[in-house]
Coordinates of C-alpha atoms and ligand atoms in Angstrom, one line a residue:
M1 CA 103.3 69.6 103.4
D2 CA 100.4 70.1 100.9
K3 CA 100.0 73.3 98.6
G4 CA 99.4 76.2 100.0
R5 CA 97.3 78.6 99.8
I6 CA 98.4 82.6 98.7
L7 CA 96.7 85.5 100.9
L8 CA 97.9 88.5 98.8
A9 CA 98.3 91.3 100.9
V10 CA 98.5 95.2 98.9
T11 CA 98.3 98.5 99.1
G12 CA 99.4 101.2 97.3
F13 CA 99.2 99.6 93.7
H14 CA 97.3 97.6 92.1
P15 CA 97.9 93.7 92.8
Q16 CA 96.9 92.5 89.2
R17 CA 99.9 91.4 87.5
W18 CA 101.6 89.8 91.3
H19 CA 98.3 88.4 91.7
E20 CA 98.3 86.3 87.6
L21 CA 101.7 85.3 88.1
L22 CA 101.5 83.1 91.4
S23 CA 97.8 82.1 90.6
A24 CA 100.2 80.6 87.7
E25 CA 101.3 77.6 90.0
R26 CA 98.9 78.2 93.1
D27 CA 95.3 79.0 94.6
V28 CA 96.4 83.5 95.1
V29 CA 93.6 85.1 96.9
L30 CA 92.4 88.7 98.2
E31 CA 90.6 88.6 100.8
P32 CA 90.2 86.1 103.6
D33 CA 87.1 84.4 104.3
G34 CA 86.4 85.3 107.9
P35 CA 89.3 86.4 110.3
N36 CA 90.4 82.8 111.1
D37 CA 90.6 81.3 107.6
P38 CA 92.1 77.9 108.3
S39 CA 92.7 77.9 104.5
I40 CA 95.7 80.4 104.3
N41 CA 98.6 79.0 103.9
Y42 CA 101.4 82.2 103.1
A43 CA 100.8 85.6 102.8
V44 CA 102.8 87.5 100.2
V45 CA 102.3 91.9 101.8
W46 CA 102.5 95.5 100.9
K47 CA 101.4 97.7 103.1
Q48 CA 98.9 95.0 104.7
R49 CA 95.6 96.2 106.4
P50 CA 96.7 96.1 110.6
N51 CA 95.6 93.0 111.8
L52 CA 94.8 91.4 108.1
L53 CA 96.8 88.8 109.3
T54 CA 96.9 88.0 113.5
G55 CA 94.0 85.4 113.7
L56 CA 95.0 82.6 110.6
P57 CA 95.7 80.0 112.5
N58 CA 97.5 78.4 109.3
L59 CA 100.0 80.8 108.3
R60 CA 103.2 79.4 107.4
A61 CA 105.4 82.6 106.7
I62 CA 104.5 86.3 104.8
F63 CA 106.2 87.2 101.9
S64 CA 107.2 91.0 102.1
I65 CA 107.2 92.5 98.2
G66 CA 110.2 94.7 98.9
A67 CA 113.1 94.4 100.4
G68 CA 112.4 97.1 103.1
V69 CA 110.1 95.7 105.7
D70 CA 109.9 98.3 107.8
H71 CA 106.0 98.4 106.4
L72 CA 105.1 95.4 107.8
F73 CA 106.2 96.5 111.5
Q74 CA 104.0 99.7 111.1
D75 CA 100.8 96.7 112.1
P76 CA 102.5 95.3 115.8
S77 CA 100.2 92.8 115.6
V78 CA 102.1 90.4 112.0
P79 CA 102.6 86.6 113.6
D80 CA 105.6 85.1 114.8
V81 CA 106.0 83.1 111.7
P82 CA 108.7 83.8 109.0
I83 CA 109.0 86.9 107.5
V84 CA 111.1 86.1 103.9
R85 CA 112.2 89.8 101.8
V86 CA 113.2 90.2 98.3
V87 CA 116.8 89.1 97.4
A88 CA 116.7 90.0 93.9
D89 CA 120.0 89.9 91.0
N90 CA 117.4 92.7 89.2
L91 CA 116.9 94.7 91.9
S92 CA 120.6 95.2 92.8
R93 CA 120.9 96.0 89.5
H94 CA 118.5 98.4 89.6
M95 CA 120.0 99.9 92.8
T96 CA 123.7 100.4 91.7
E97 CA 122.1 101.8 88.3
Y98 CA 120.9 104.4 90.5
V99 CA 123.7 105.1 92.5
V100 CA 125.9 105.3 89.8
W101 CA 123.7 107.2 88.0
R102 CA 123.5 110.4 91.3
V103 CA 127.1 109.5 91.8
L104 CA 128.4 110.5 88.4
D105 CA 126.3 113.0 88.3
H106 CA 127.2 115.1 90.9
H107 CA 130.9 114.1 90.3
R108 CA 130.9 115.4 86.7
Q109 CA 129.1 118.4 88.0
G110 CA 125.7 117.8 86.1
A111 CA 123.9 120.4 87.8
L112 CA 126.4 122.8 86.1
Y113 CA 126.3 122.5 83.2
R114 CA 122.3 122.1 83.1
A115 CA 122.0 125.8 84.5
Q116 CA 125.3 126.5 82.0
Q117 CA 122.7 125.0 78.7
A118 CA 119.9 126.4 79.8
R119 CA 121.7 130.5 79.9
K120 CA 124.1 128.6 76.1
V121 CA 127.6 128.9 78.2
W122 CA 130.3 127.3 77.2
H123 CA 133.2 127.3 79.5
E124 CA 134.7 123.8 81.3
P125 CA 135.2 123.5 84.4
Q126 CA 137.7 121.7 85.9
Q127 CA 137.4 117.9 85.8
R128 CA 137.8 115.9 88.8
V129 CA 139.3 112.2 89.6
A130 CA 137.3 109.6 90.9
H131 CA 139.7 108.4 93.3
D132 CA 140.8 111.3 95.3
I133 CA 136.0 111.4 96.2
S134 CA 135.1 109.3 98.5
V135 CA 131.8 107.5 98.5
G136 CA 130.3 106.4 102.0
I137 CA 127.9 104.1 101.7
M138 CA 125.3 103.5 104.8
G139 CA 123.8 100.0 105.0
L140 CA 126.3 98.0 103.1
G141 CA 123.6 94.3 103.2
Q142 CA 122.8 93.2 99.6
L143 CA 122.3 97.0 98.4
G144 CA 125.1 98.5 99.3
R145 CA 128.0 95.8 98.6
A146 CA 126.8 96.0 95.4
A147 CA 126.9 99.5 95.1
A148 CA 129.8 100.0 96.4
N149 CA 131.5 97.2 93.9
A150 CA 130.4 99.2 91.0
L151 CA 132.2 102.4 92.4
L152 CA 135.3 100.7 93.5
G153 CA 135.4 99.1 89.6
L154 CA 135.0 103.1 88.9
G155 CA 137.8 104.4 90.9
F156 CA 135.9 105.7 93.8
C157 CA 137.3 105.9 97.5
V158 CA 134.3 103.5 99.3
N159 CA 133.3 103.7 102.6
G160 CA 130.4 101.5 104.2
W161 CA 129.4 101.3 107.8
T162 CA 127.0 98.3 109.3
R163 CA 125.7 97.1 112.2
R164 CA 128.1 94.6 113.5
E165 CA 131.9 94.3 111.8
T166 CA 131.8 93.7 108.1
R167 CA 134.7 93.5 105.6
V168 CA 133.9 93.5 102.0
E169 CA 137.3 93.9 99.7
G170 CA 138.8 97.3 99.0
V171 CA 136.0 99.1 101.3
S172 CA 137.3 101.1 104.2
T173 CA 134.4 99.5 106.5
F174 CA 133.3 100.9 109.8
H175 CA 130.5 99.6 112.1
G176 CA 128.1 100.8 115.2
E177 CA 127.9 104.1 116.6
A178 CA 131.4 104.4 117.5
G179 CA 131.7 104.2 113.5
L180 CA 129.8 106.6 112.6
I181 CA 131.8 109.7 113.1
P182 CA 134.7 108.0 111.7
F183 CA 133.2 107.4 108.6
L184 CA 131.3 110.5 108.5
N185 CA 134.4 112.5 108.7
A186 CA 136.2 110.4 105.8
T187 CA 133.1 110.8 103.2
D188 CA 132.1 113.5 100.4
I189 CA 129.2 112.0 99.2
L190 CA 126.9 110.2 101.2
V191 CA 124.4 107.4 100.0
V192 CA 121.5 105.9 102.6
L193 CA 121.0 102.5 101.8
L194 CA 120.4 101.8 105.2
P195 CA 116.8 100.1 106.6
L196 CA 114.2 101.9 108.1
T197 CA 114.0 100.1 112.2
P198 CA 113.5 101.7 115.7
D199 CA 118.1 102.9 115.2
T200 CA 118.2 104.3 112.6
Q201 CA 114.9 106.7 112.0
G202 CA 115.8 110.0 111.5
I203 CA 119.9 109.2 111.7
V204 CA 120.4 112.0 108.6
S205 CA 120.0 114.8 110.4
Y206 CA 121.4 118.1 110.2
D207 CA 124.1 117.0 113.5
L208 CA 125.3 114.2 111.1
L209 CA 125.4 116.0 107.5
R210 CA 127.4 118.1 110.3
E211 CA 129.8 115.8 109.6
L212 CA 130.9 115.5 106.5
R213 CA 134.6 115.6 104.3
R214 CA 134.1 118.8 102.6
R215 CA 137.3 118.8 100.5
N216 CA 138.7 117.8 96.8
G217 CA 137.2 119.7 94.9
L218 CA 133.6 118.8 95.1
G219 CA 132.4 122.6 96.6
G220 CA 131.2 120.6 99.8
A221 CA 129.3 117.3 100.4
V222 CA 126.4 115.2 99.1
L223 CA 123.3 113.8 100.5
I224 CA 122.3 110.2 98.4
N225 CA 119.2 108.9 99.8
A226 CA 117.3 105.3 98.5
G227 CA 116.7 103.7 101.3
R228 CA 114.1 105.3 103.7
G229 CA 112.5 108.7 103.6
K230 CA 112.0 108.3 107.2
L231 CA 116.3 108.3 107.7
Q232 CA 115.9 111.8 106.9
R233 CA 114.4 114.8 108.7
D234 CA 113.3 116.9 105.5
A235 CA 113.7 119.7 107.4
D236 CA 117.6 119.2 108.3
I237 CA 118.5 118.5 104.3
L238 CA 116.6 122.0 103.4
R239 CA 118.6 124.0 106.7
A240 CA 122.3 121.8 105.1
L241 CA 121.6 122.7 101.3
D242 CA 120.8 126.9 102.6
D243 CA 123.6 127.7 104.4
G244 CA 126.3 125.3 103.0
T245 CA 126.5 122.3 105.0
L246 CA 125.4 120.0 101.8
K247 CA 127.0 121.0 98.2
E248 CA 123.6 119.1 96.7
A249 CA 121.6 116.2 97.7
S250 CA 119.5 113.6 95.1
L251 CA 116.4 112.1 96.6
D252 CA 114.4 108.8 96.1
V253 CA 112.6 109.1 99.5
F254 CA 110.6 111.1 101.5
E255 CA 109.6 111.9 105.4
T256 CA 106.0 111.6 103.1
E257 CA 105.4 109.5 99.8
P258 CA 104.2 111.5 97.6
L259 CA 105.9 114.1 98.4
P260 CA 103.7 116.5 98.8
E261 CA 103.1 119.2 96.5
T262 CA 104.6 122.9 99.0
S263 CA 107.1 121.0 99.8
P264 CA 110.1 123.4 99.5
L265 CA 112.7 119.9 98.1
W266 CA 110.6 120.2 94.9
N267 CA 112.1 123.3 93.2
H268 CA 115.0 123.5 95.7
P269 CA 118.3 124.4 92.3
K270 CA 120.3 121.8 94.6
V271 CA 118.4 118.8 94.8
F272 CA 117.2 115.7 92.5
V273 CA 114.2 114.7 92.8
T274 CA 112.4 111.5 92.2
P275 CA 109.5 109.3 93.3
H276 CA 110.4 106.2 95.2
A277 CA 111.7 104.7 92.2
A278 CA 115.2 103.8 92.5
A279 CA 114.8 99.8 92.6
T280 CA 111.7 98.5 92.0
S281 CA 110.0 95.1 93.0
D282 CA 109.2 93.6 89.6
P283 CA 106.6 91.0 89.4
A284 CA 108.8 89.2 86.2
H285 CA 111.4 89.3 88.1
L286 CA 110.5 88.5 92.0
V287 CA 107.5 85.8 91.4
K288 CA 109.1 83.1 90.6
P289 CA 111.5 82.4 93.7
M290 CA 108.7 83.3 95.8
L291 CA 107.2 80.3 94.2
D292 CA 109.9 78.6 94.5
Q293 CA 110.4 79.0 97.7
M294 CA 107.1 77.7 99.1
S295 CA 108.1 75.1 97.2
A296 CA 112.0 74.3 98.3
F297 CA 110.2 74.5 102.1
E298 CA 106.7 72.0 101.4
R299 CA 109.7 69.3 100.9
G300 CA 111.1 70.4 104.3
E301 CA 114.3 72.8 102.9
P302 CA 114.7 76.1 105.2
L303 CA 113.4 79.5 103.8
L304 CA 116.2 82.4 102.7
N305 CA 117.0 85.6 103.3
L306 CA 114.8 85.4 106.3
V307 CA 114.5 88.9 108.3
D308 CA 116.0 89.4 112.2
R309 CA 112.8 90.4 114.0
A310 CA 114.9 91.5 116.5
A311 CA 116.6 93.6 114.5
G312 CA 114.2 94.3 112.7
Y313 CA 115.3 94.4 109.1
Ligands
LIG1 N1 114.4 103.2 97.5 C1 114.3 102.3 96.5 O1 113.3 102.3 95.6 C2 114.1 101.4 97.3 C3 114.6 99.7 96.7 C4 114.3 98.2 97.3 C5 115.7 98.9 99.0 N2 115.7 100.0 99.1 C6 115.6 100.3 101.1 O2 116.6 100.1 101.0 C7 117.0 99.7 102.5 C8 118.2 98.0 101.9 O3 118.1 97.2 101.9 P1 118.9 95.8 101.4 O4 118.6 94.2 101.1 O5 120.6 96.1 100.8 O6 119.2 95.6 103.3 P2 120.2 94.3 103.5 O7 120.6 93.6 103.1 O8 119.1 94.2 104.7 O9 121.5 96.2 104.5 C9 120.8 96.2 105.5 C10 122.3 96.9 105.6 O10 122.1 98.2 106.8 C11 122.9 98.1 108.0 N3 122.3 98.5 109.3 C12 121.1 98.6 109.5 N4 120.5 98.2 111.1 C13 121.8 99.3 110.7 C14 122.3 100.0 112.3 N5 121.3 100.7 112.8 N6 123.1 100.8 112.0 C15 124.6 100.8 111.0 N7 124.3 100.5 110.0 C16 123.1 99.5 109.9 C17 122.9 96.2 108.2 O11 124.1 95.9 108.3 P3 125.1 94.5 108.5 O12 126.0 94.0 107.3 O13 126.0 94.3 110.6 O14 123.5 93.5 109.4 C18 123.6 95.9 106.3 O15 124.4 96.8 106.4 C19 116.0 98.8 102.2 O16 115.5 98.2 103.5 C20 114.8 99.1 102.1 O17 114.5 100.2 103.0 C21 115.0 101.4 98.3

């Protein structure tokens, strides 16, 4: 197979760095030469324009710039070629840092100390033991498993919920619809690392949050969402925080992004907001493996980290 040409199709951020690094090895264009451009062999995409990829007759594969591919499927006309998503140590490490940071902040009562400092209060609350806290991770994929291992290393009990039956050493695993309530009932701090699919959209609802465990001196259940905003219902989270169903939340993702200025989540005293920044796709780490995959594919080797279209992730 000859050395294929790349269409780099991104919206929402400047493609310059991706363009520079991809161009080091291959011919890269930012727009096809007409709707049926035969010269395009690969598409590297983030929230591409609808129908952009539809008519390209020689498209061999699509590479998503992120681990999640929900942005791709917002265009129902995405052609039936293999879709490769990002799996990278660099991304897993950033996500693990975010999850550990937020779990520890809730566990070690960061919000209380910040409020005390503002009032110059010298008071030491009782310290809890990590082993008494169960962190439940929805989604034990590349990112969820890495975070689970780090939390186990810190002494937390870890539960995991997946679509199919899964085993991860040291983690109590649950799966499918039947496993969801038992998983929630055994979880004090809920970490959401699911992909956004038709099955998972809106899953983090008030009714789900009500099932979380509330004991072990945490003073209430905690939600951490670093998956996708449309997994959650912002209004349900506010309701849960306001009536005590949730003690606190750390949210990296929101139903609407950027989070509108009018959202009460911005100023809520029990909410820690980050701007979809838990684990950013860094071209310095991701372009080389992408280019290597294209070369390997052209030598006849299989593509790795393929998306299962039927499952949507
Ligand atoms: N905030 C950020 O900065 C950021 C950065 C990167 C990624 N993300 C998000 O993180 C998500 C996870 O990434 P990943 O690489 O870990 O994905 P992954 O390897 O594909 O893992 C997805 C996990 O979710 C589970 N799952 C999917 N659908 C489910 C369902 N209906 N019920 C129960 N479990 C279900 C899967 O179960 P099985 O094991 O049974 O397949 C798997 O364990 C991405 O899709 C993306 O949305 C966010």
